[in-house]
Coordinates of C-alpha atoms and ligand atoms in Angstrom, one line a residue:
Chain W
M12 CA -46.6 234.6 32.9
C13 CA -44.2 236.2 30.5
L14 CA -46.6 238.9 29.6
S15 CA -45.4 242.4 30.3
V16 CA -46.9 245.8 29.6
P17 CA -45.4 249.1 28.5
A18 CA -46.0 251.8 31.1
K19 CA -45.0 255.4 31.6
I20 CA -43.2 256.6 34.8
A21 CA -45.5 259.2 36.5
K22 CA -43.6 259.6 39.7
I23 CA -40.4 258.4 41.3
L24 CA -40.8 257.3 44.9
P25 CA -38.1 256.5 47.6
N26 CA -36.6 253.0 48.0
D27 CA -36.5 252.2 44.2
M28 CA -40.2 252.5 43.8
A29 CA -42.2 254.4 41.2
I30 CA -45.8 255.1 40.2
V31 CA -46.5 254.2 36.5
S32 CA -49.5 254.7 34.5
I33 CA -50.9 252.1 32.1
D34 CA -53.8 253.2 30.0
G35 CA -54.7 255.7 32.7
I36 CA -54.5 253.2 35.5
S37 CA -51.8 253.9 38.2
L38 CA -49.7 251.2 39.6
E39 CA -46.8 251.2 42.1
I40 CA -43.9 249.2 40.9
S41 CA -40.2 248.6 41.7
I42 CA -37.6 250.2 39.6
A43 CA -34.7 248.5 41.4
L44 CA -33.7 246.7 38.2
V45 CA -33.3 249.7 35.9
D46 CA -30.8 252.5 36.1
E47 CA -31.4 256.2 35.7
L48 CA -35.2 256.4 35.1
E49 CA -37.0 259.8 34.9
V50 CA -40.6 260.8 34.9
G51 CA -41.9 260.4 31.4
D52 CA -39.7 257.4 30.5
C53 CA -41.5 254.3 29.2
V54 CA -40.6 251.0 30.8
L55 CA -41.7 247.4 30.4
V56 CA -43.4 246.2 33.5
H57 CA -43.4 242.5 34.5
V58 CA -44.6 241.0 37.8
G59 CA -44.4 244.5 39.5
Y60 CA -40.9 245.4 38.3
A61 CA -39.6 247.6 35.5
L62 CA -37.4 245.3 33.5
A63 CA -36.1 247.6 30.8
K64 CA -36.5 251.1 29.5
I65 CA -38.2 251.3 26.1
D66 CA -36.1 253.3 23.6
P67 CA -38.5 255.7 21.7
V68 CA -36.0 256.3 18.9
E69 CA -35.6 252.5 18.3
A70 CA -39.4 252.1 18.5
E71 CA -39.8 254.8 15.8
R72 CA -37.2 253.2 13.6
T73 CA -38.9 249.7 13.9
L74 CA -42.3 251.3 13.1
E75 CA -40.9 253.0 10.0
L76 CA -39.3 249.8 8.9
L77 CA -42.5 247.9 9.4
Q78 CA -44.4 250.5 7.4
E79 CA -41.9 250.1 4.6
L80 CA -42.1 246.3 4.7
G81 CA -45.9 246.5 4.8
S82 CA -46.1 248.8 1.8
A83 CA -43.5 246.8 -0.1
G84 CA -45.8 243.8 0.4
E85 CA -48.8 245.8 -0.8
R86 CA -47.0 246.7 -4.0
R87 CA -46.0 243.1 -4.6
S88 CA -49.7 242.0 -4.7
Chain L
M14 CA -51.5 251.8 24.8
K15 CA -48.3 253.5 23.7
F16 CA -45.7 251.1 22.3
A17 CA -48.3 248.4 21.9
D18 CA -51.2 249.6 19.7
E19 CA -48.9 250.9 16.9
F20 CA -47.5 247.3 16.6
R21 CA -51.0 245.8 16.0
N22 CA -51.9 247.6 12.7
K23 CA -53.9 245.3 10.5
A24 CA -53.0 246.8 7.1
I25 CA -49.3 246.7 7.8
A26 CA -49.7 243.1 9.1
Q27 CA -51.3 242.1 5.8
G28 CA -48.6 243.9 3.8
I29 CA -45.8 242.1 5.7
A30 CA -47.6 238.8 5.3
R31 CA -47.7 239.5 1.5
A32 CA -44.0 240.3 1.6
I33 CA -43.4 236.9 3.3
G34 CA -45.5 235.2 0.7
G35 CA -43.5 236.9 -2.0
E36 CA -40.1 235.9 -0.6
V37 CA -40.6 232.2 0.3
S38 CA -39.5 229.7 -2.1
S39 CA -42.1 227.2 -3.1
Q40 CA -39.5 224.5 -3.3
R41 CA -39.0 224.2 0.5
A42 CA -40.6 224.2 3.9
Y43 CA -39.9 226.8 6.6
R44 CA -40.4 225.4 10.1
F45 CA -39.8 228.0 12.8
M46 CA -40.1 227.4 16.5
E47 CA -41.4 230.3 18.6
F48 CA -39.7 229.5 21.9
C49 CA -41.9 231.7 24.1
G50 CA -45.4 231.3 25.2
G51 CA -45.9 235.0 24.7
H52 CA -45.3 234.5 20.9
T53 CA -47.6 231.5 20.9
H54 CA -50.3 233.7 22.5
A55 CA -49.8 236.5 19.9
I56 CA -49.9 234.0 17.0
S57 CA -53.1 232.4 18.2
R58 CA -54.8 235.6 19.4
Y59 CA -54.2 237.5 16.2
G60 CA -54.6 234.5 13.9
L61 CA -51.2 235.1 12.4
E62 CA -50.9 231.5 11.1
D63 CA -53.8 232.3 8.7
L64 CA -51.8 235.1 7.1
L65 CA -48.8 232.9 6.4
P66 CA -48.1 230.8 3.3
A67 CA -48.8 227.1 3.6
N68 CA -45.1 226.2 3.6
V69 CA -44.3 228.4 6.6
R70 CA -45.2 226.5 9.7
M71 CA -44.9 227.7 13.3
I72 CA -44.0 225.2 16.0
H73 CA -44.9 226.0 19.6
G74 CA -41.8 225.6 21.8
P75 CA -41.5 225.0 25.5
G76 CA -41.1 228.6 26.5
C77 CA -43.8 228.8 29.2
P78 CA -42.4 228.4 32.7
V79 CA -45.6 226.8 34.1
C80 CA -45.8 224.4 31.1
V81 CA -42.3 223.1 31.6
L82 CA -42.5 222.7 35.4
P83 CA -42.7 219.0 36.1
A84 CA -45.4 217.5 38.3
S85 CA -42.7 216.6 40.9
R86 CA -42.1 220.3 41.8
I87 CA -45.8 220.8 42.4
D88 CA -45.9 217.8 44.6
M89 CA -42.9 219.1 46.5
A90 CA -44.7 222.4 47.1
I91 CA -47.8 220.6 48.3
R92 CA -45.7 218.7 50.8
L93 CA -44.3 222.0 51.9
V94 CA -47.8 223.5 52.6
D95 CA -48.7 220.4 54.6
R96 CA -46.6 222.0 57.3
P97 CA -49.0 224.2 59.4
E98 CA -46.5 227.0 59.9
V99 CA -46.1 227.6 56.1
T100 CA -47.8 230.3 54.0
L101 CA -47.0 229.7 50.3
C102 CA -47.0 232.6 47.9
V103 CA -47.5 231.8 44.2
Y104 CA -48.1 233.5 40.9
G105 CA -51.7 232.9 39.9
D106 CA -50.9 230.8 36.8
L107 CA -49.5 228.1 39.0
M108 CA -52.6 227.4 41.0
R109 CA -54.0 225.0 38.5
A110 CA -50.8 223.4 37.4
P111 CA -51.2 219.7 37.7
G112 CA -49.1 217.7 40.1
S113 CA -49.4 213.9 40.2
Q114 CA -52.7 212.2 40.9
G115 CA -54.9 215.1 40.2
Q116 CA -53.2 217.3 42.8
S117 CA -52.8 221.0 42.4
L118 CA -52.2 224.0 44.6
L119 CA -55.8 225.0 44.1
R120 CA -56.9 221.7 45.5
A121 CA -54.5 221.9 48.4
K122 CA -55.9 225.4 49.2
A123 CA -59.5 224.1 49.1
L124 CA -58.4 221.5 51.5
G125 CA -57.1 224.2 53.9
A126 CA -53.5 224.9 53.0
D127 CA -52.4 228.5 53.4
I128 CA -51.7 229.4 49.8
R129 CA -51.8 233.0 48.6
M130 CA -51.8 234.3 45.1
V131 CA -49.4 237.1 44.6
Y132 CA -48.8 239.4 41.6
S133 CA -45.2 240.3 42.6
T134 CA -42.4 239.3 44.9
L135 CA -43.1 242.6 46.7
D136 CA -46.4 241.1 47.9
A137 CA -44.5 238.2 49.5
I138 CA -42.3 240.7 51.3
R139 CA -45.4 242.5 52.6
L140 CA -46.9 239.2 53.8
A141 CA -43.7 238.3 55.6
E142 CA -43.6 241.7 57.3
Q143 CA -47.3 241.4 58.4
A144 CA -47.0 237.9 59.7
P145 CA -43.5 237.6 61.4
S146 CA -44.5 234.3 63.1
R147 CA -45.3 232.5 59.8
E148 CA -42.9 230.8 57.4
V149 CA -43.7 232.6 54.2
V150 CA -42.3 230.7 51.2
F151 CA -42.3 232.2 47.7
F152 CA -42.8 229.7 44.9
A153 CA -40.3 231.2 42.5
I154 CA -40.8 230.2 38.9
G155 CA -39.9 231.6 35.5
F156 CA -37.2 232.2 33.0
E157 CA -34.5 234.9 33.2
T158 CA -37.4 237.5 33.2
T159 CA -38.8 236.7 36.6
T160 CA -35.5 235.7 38.2
P161 CA -34.2 239.3 38.9
P162 CA -37.4 240.2 40.9
T163 CA -36.8 237.1 43.1
A164 CA -33.2 238.2 43.6
V165 CA -34.3 241.7 44.6
M166 CA -36.8 240.1 47.0
I167 CA -34.0 238.1 48.8
R168 CA -31.8 241.2 49.0
I169 CA -34.7 243.2 50.6
A170 CA -35.5 240.3 53.0
E171 CA -31.8 240.3 54.0
K172 CA -31.7 244.0 54.5
K173 CA -34.9 244.0 56.5
R174 CA -33.9 240.9 58.4
L175 CA -37.1 239.1 57.5
K176 CA -36.3 235.8 59.1
G177 CA -39.5 234.1 58.1
L178 CA -39.2 234.5 54.3
S179 CA -37.7 231.9 51.9
V180 CA -37.8 230.9 48.3
F181 CA -38.7 227.5 46.7
C182 CA -36.6 228.1 43.6
N183 CA -37.7 226.8 40.2
H184 CA -36.0 229.4 38.0
V185 CA -34.8 228.0 34.6
L186 CA -32.5 229.2 31.8
T187 CA -33.6 229.7 28.2
P188 CA -30.4 229.1 26.2
S189 CA -29.8 225.7 27.9
A190 CA -33.4 224.6 27.0
M191 CA -32.9 225.7 23.3
H192 CA -29.6 223.8 23.3
S193 CA -31.4 220.7 24.7
I194 CA -34.1 220.9 22.0
L195 CA -31.5 221.0 19.3
E196 CA -29.1 218.5 20.7
N197 CA -30.9 216.0 22.9
P198 CA -31.0 212.7 21.1
K199 CA -34.1 211.6 23.0
I200 CA -35.9 214.5 21.4
R201 CA -34.4 214.0 18.0
D202 CA -35.4 210.4 18.0
T203 CA -39.0 210.8 19.3
G204 CA -40.4 212.5 16.3
G205 CA -39.6 216.1 16.9
V206 CA -39.8 218.0 13.6
P207 CA -36.8 219.6 12.1
I208 CA -36.5 223.3 12.9
D209 CA -35.2 225.8 10.4
G210 CA -35.0 228.7 12.8
F211 CA -36.1 230.2 16.1
I212 CA -38.1 233.3 17.2
G213 CA -36.2 234.1 20.3
P214 CA -37.7 235.3 23.6
A215 CA -38.7 238.9 23.9
H216 CA -38.6 239.6 27.6
V217 CA -36.0 237.1 28.6
S218 CA -33.7 238.9 26.2
T219 CA -34.3 242.3 27.8
I220 CA -32.4 240.7 30.7
I221 CA -29.8 238.5 29.1
G222 CA -29.4 240.4 25.8
T223 CA -28.9 238.8 22.4
Q224 CA -25.3 237.7 23.0
P225 CA -26.1 234.3 24.7
Y226 CA -27.8 233.1 21.6
E227 CA -24.8 233.6 19.4
P228 CA -23.0 230.3 20.2
L229 CA -26.3 228.4 19.6
A230 CA -26.9 230.0 16.2
E231 CA -23.3 229.2 15.2
Q232 CA -23.1 225.7 16.7
F233 CA -26.3 224.4 15.3
G234 CA -26.5 226.5 12.1
K235 CA -29.9 227.9 12.9
P236 CA -31.0 231.5 12.5
I237 CA -32.5 233.1 15.6
V238 CA -34.5 236.4 15.6
I239 CA -35.3 238.0 18.9
A240 CA -38.8 239.5 18.6
G241 CA -41.3 241.5 20.6
F242 CA -44.7 240.0 21.5
E243 CA -46.9 242.3 19.3
P244 CA -48.3 240.8 16.1
L245 CA -46.2 243.1 13.8
D246 CA -43.1 242.1 15.7
V247 CA -43.8 238.4 15.1
L248 CA -44.5 238.9 11.4
Q249 CA -41.4 240.9 10.9
A250 CA -39.4 238.3 12.7
I251 CA -40.8 235.6 10.4
L252 CA -39.8 237.6 7.4
M253 CA -36.3 238.1 8.8
L254 CA -36.1 234.3 9.4
V255 CA -37.3 233.6 5.8
R256 CA -34.6 235.9 4.5
Q257 CA -31.9 234.2 6.5
V258 CA -33.0 230.8 5.4
N259 CA -33.1 231.9 1.7
E260 CA -29.6 233.4 2.0
D261 CA -28.2 230.5 4.0
R262 CA -27.3 232.7 6.9
N263 CA -27.4 231.6 10.6
E264 CA -27.2 234.7 12.6
V265 CA -28.8 236.2 15.7
E266 CA -30.8 239.2 14.7
N267 CA -32.7 241.6 16.9
Q268 CA -36.2 242.7 15.8
Y269 CA -37.0 244.0 19.3
S270 CA -34.4 246.8 19.4
R271 CA -36.7 249.1 21.2
V272 CA -36.1 247.1 24.4
V273 CA -33.4 244.5 23.8
T274 CA -29.6 245.2 23.5
R275 CA -26.7 242.8 22.9
E276 CA -25.6 243.0 26.5
G277 CA -29.0 243.0 28.2
N278 CA -29.7 244.5 31.6
R279 CA -26.4 244.5 33.5
R280 CA -28.0 245.6 36.8
A281 CA -30.5 242.7 36.6
K282 CA -27.8 240.2 35.7
D283 CA -25.7 241.3 38.6
E284 CA -28.5 240.9 41.0
V285 CA -29.1 237.4 39.8
S286 CA -25.4 236.3 39.8
Q287 CA -25.0 237.6 43.4
I288 CA -27.7 235.3 44.7
F289 CA -28.1 232.3 42.4
E290 CA -25.9 229.6 41.0
L291 CA -26.4 226.8 38.5
R292 CA -27.9 223.5 39.4
A293 CA -26.1 220.5 37.8
Q294 CA -29.4 219.5 36.2
F295 CA -33.1 220.4 36.5
E296 CA -36.1 218.4 35.3
W297 CA -38.3 220.0 32.6
R298 CA -41.7 218.7 31.6
G299 CA -41.3 217.3 28.1
L300 CA -37.6 217.6 28.0
G301 CA -36.5 215.5 31.0
L302 CA -33.3 216.3 32.9
V303 CA -31.5 219.2 31.3
P304 CA -28.0 219.9 32.4
N305 CA -27.1 223.3 33.7
S306 CA -30.7 224.6 33.0
G307 CA -31.9 225.6 36.5
L308 CA -30.8 227.9 39.3
K309 CA -30.6 227.5 43.0
L310 CA -29.6 229.8 45.8
K311 CA -25.9 230.1 46.7
P312 CA -24.9 228.5 49.9
A313 CA -24.4 232.0 51.5
Y314 CA -28.2 232.4 51.1
A315 CA -29.1 229.0 52.4
Q316 CA -31.3 230.5 55.1
F317 CA -33.6 231.8 52.3
D318 CA -33.6 228.5 50.5
A319 CA -36.9 226.6 51.3
E320 CA -35.4 223.3 50.0
T321 CA -32.6 223.5 52.5
R322 CA -34.6 225.1 55.3
F323 CA -37.4 222.5 55.2
A324 CA -35.3 219.6 53.9
I325 CA -37.6 218.9 51.0
H326 CA -36.1 216.4 48.6
D327 CA -36.3 215.9 44.9
L328 CA -39.2 213.7 43.8
R329 CA -39.7 212.0 40.5
V330 CA -43.3 211.4 39.2
A331 CA -44.5 210.2 35.9
D332 CA -46.8 212.4 33.8
N333 CA -50.3 211.3 32.7
P334 CA -49.6 208.9 29.9
A335 CA -52.4 210.1 27.7
C336 CA -51.3 213.7 27.8
E337 CA -49.3 214.8 24.8
C338 CA -47.7 217.8 26.4
C339 CA -44.2 216.3 25.9
A340 CA -44.7 215.8 22.2
I341 CA -46.2 219.3 21.9
L342 CA -43.4 220.9 23.7
R343 CA -41.0 219.2 21.3
G344 CA -42.9 220.4 18.3
A345 CA -43.8 216.8 17.4
K346 CA -47.5 217.2 17.8
R347 CA -50.2 219.9 18.0
A348 CA -52.8 220.4 20.7
V349 CA -55.5 219.0 18.5
D350 CA -53.6 215.8 18.1
C351 CA -54.2 215.0 21.7
K352 CA -57.3 212.9 22.3
L353 CA -58.0 214.5 25.7
F354 CA -57.9 218.0 24.1
G355 CA -61.2 219.8 24.7
T356 CA -62.9 216.8 26.1
V357 CA -61.4 215.7 29.4
C358 CA -58.8 218.5 29.3
T359 CA -59.9 222.1 29.3
P360 CA -58.6 225.2 31.0
E361 CA -61.1 224.5 33.8
T362 CA -59.9 220.9 34.2
P363 CA -56.4 220.8 32.9
I364 CA -54.7 217.5 32.7
G365 CA -51.4 218.7 31.4
S366 CA -49.5 221.9 31.9
C367 CA -49.9 223.1 28.3
M368 CA -53.6 223.7 29.2
V369 CA -52.9 225.4 32.5
S370 CA -51.2 228.7 31.7
S371 CA -52.9 231.0 29.2
E372 CA -49.7 231.0 27.3
G373 CA -49.5 227.2 27.0
A374 CA -49.9 225.8 23.5
C375 CA -53.1 223.8 24.4
A376 CA -54.7 226.8 26.1
A377 CA -53.9 229.0 23.2
Y378 CA -55.5 226.6 20.8
W379 CA -58.5 226.2 23.1
T380 CA -59.0 229.9 23.4
Y381 CA -58.3 231.1 19.8
G382 CA -57.8 228.2 17.4
R383 CA -60.2 225.4 18.3
V384 CA -62.9 226.1 15.7
R385 CA -60.4 226.7 13.0
D386 CA -58.7 223.4 13.6
E387 CA -61.8 221.3 13.7
P388 CA -61.9 220.2 10.1
L389 CA -58.2 219.4 10.3
R390 CA -59.0 217.1 13.1
R391 CA -61.8 215.3 11.4
T392 CA -59.9 214.6 8.2
S393 CA -56.8 213.3 10.1
Ligands
SF4_7 S1 -54.8 218.8 25.7 FE1 -54.4 218.5 27.9 S2 -53.9 216.4 28.0 FE2 -53.7 216.9 25.9 S3 -51.6 217.6 25.6 FE3 -52.7 219.4 26.0 S4 -52.5 219.6 28.2 FE4 -51.9 217.5 27.8

């Protein structure tokens, strides 16, 4: 029920709707809950609505940190 | 899938698990509750518990909206669909959710009730437009994540003057449930295990932000780390919790910064506050009546409120006494401790709500952890 998927905005439609693509599958969703979306932005989709924009810079930062933590763990062993 | 696959890397997961192993103190136990069913699902699906040191234990919390919905609300919905003019729209998870005396919406549908599974509130709008002579009722359920889509639906219905659409509102609030787990003497005295920290909800927090957890962390002296639902997210959150415990800190930290901010989604929060208000109390399966934990429609939107419109009143029904859902939702027991688990109770024939939703603790054990837990069960 709380599962949501990341998706990329492929096309903005009238009335706060948009087409997103998820692993090559297109889906029409509502973007009524998120401000200022553009084609190419990634959003989190839940029950047919975009809930939030995914920040690519923060995602990269988290991944770098994870890699660091992971290799620190490696060295420890 | 972008922003998902990168957070499932096995080698990094093993590295972080080793880092956790290296940082825990052998002198103490670390008991962390993952509040959300989404985390329970990730922990079971990716076998994360197997990677953790023995003194780090995960406790599955009550964070699955279907699991915490009491049988009484299912019974109320079944009464509603007894009316021939009503079409009830529900999210699929809810179809098997047990009401009292073996009732469920699936059963009611088999007996002829007009119940439709929908993926989105947008489907309910479409149905109401297509069938203007029907009373289309949307069975609204979920935490702060699913509430904004219900609010948007009501706003659209108002704009389009859809007279036949209403909402049976069962939306609940996360921080009040966490508060109740920590404070409720009934829960403290019935064998709930002590909790050293929380993994906070991912998608609920995209809406409400991290700020609402701050008073909880402070008041109860428990660290809370908001984390995403991918396996690396969960492992990093556990490491962050271990560090807070070791350093005696009780802060709200945000692992899921790619989506969650401190303020949350203002637009979504506005939509919700325009349409909903607090109920004085709402019943939770496993937690009983929790003050200020549920939402209802504001009086200005009474025409969209199925409870007002059809004068359906609160019911109170007892849960099946053999079902251990309540103890499981409080962290006092595990799915395998229930004698009905895997025998009478399976995802096909659920007795309690923890087995109904794929994110429920019993269903997660059934799907991913059953075999691993077998020896544990025999020796206990
Ligand atoms: S196994 Fe079934 S009956 Fe037992 S606690 Fe879980 S849901 Fe309830």
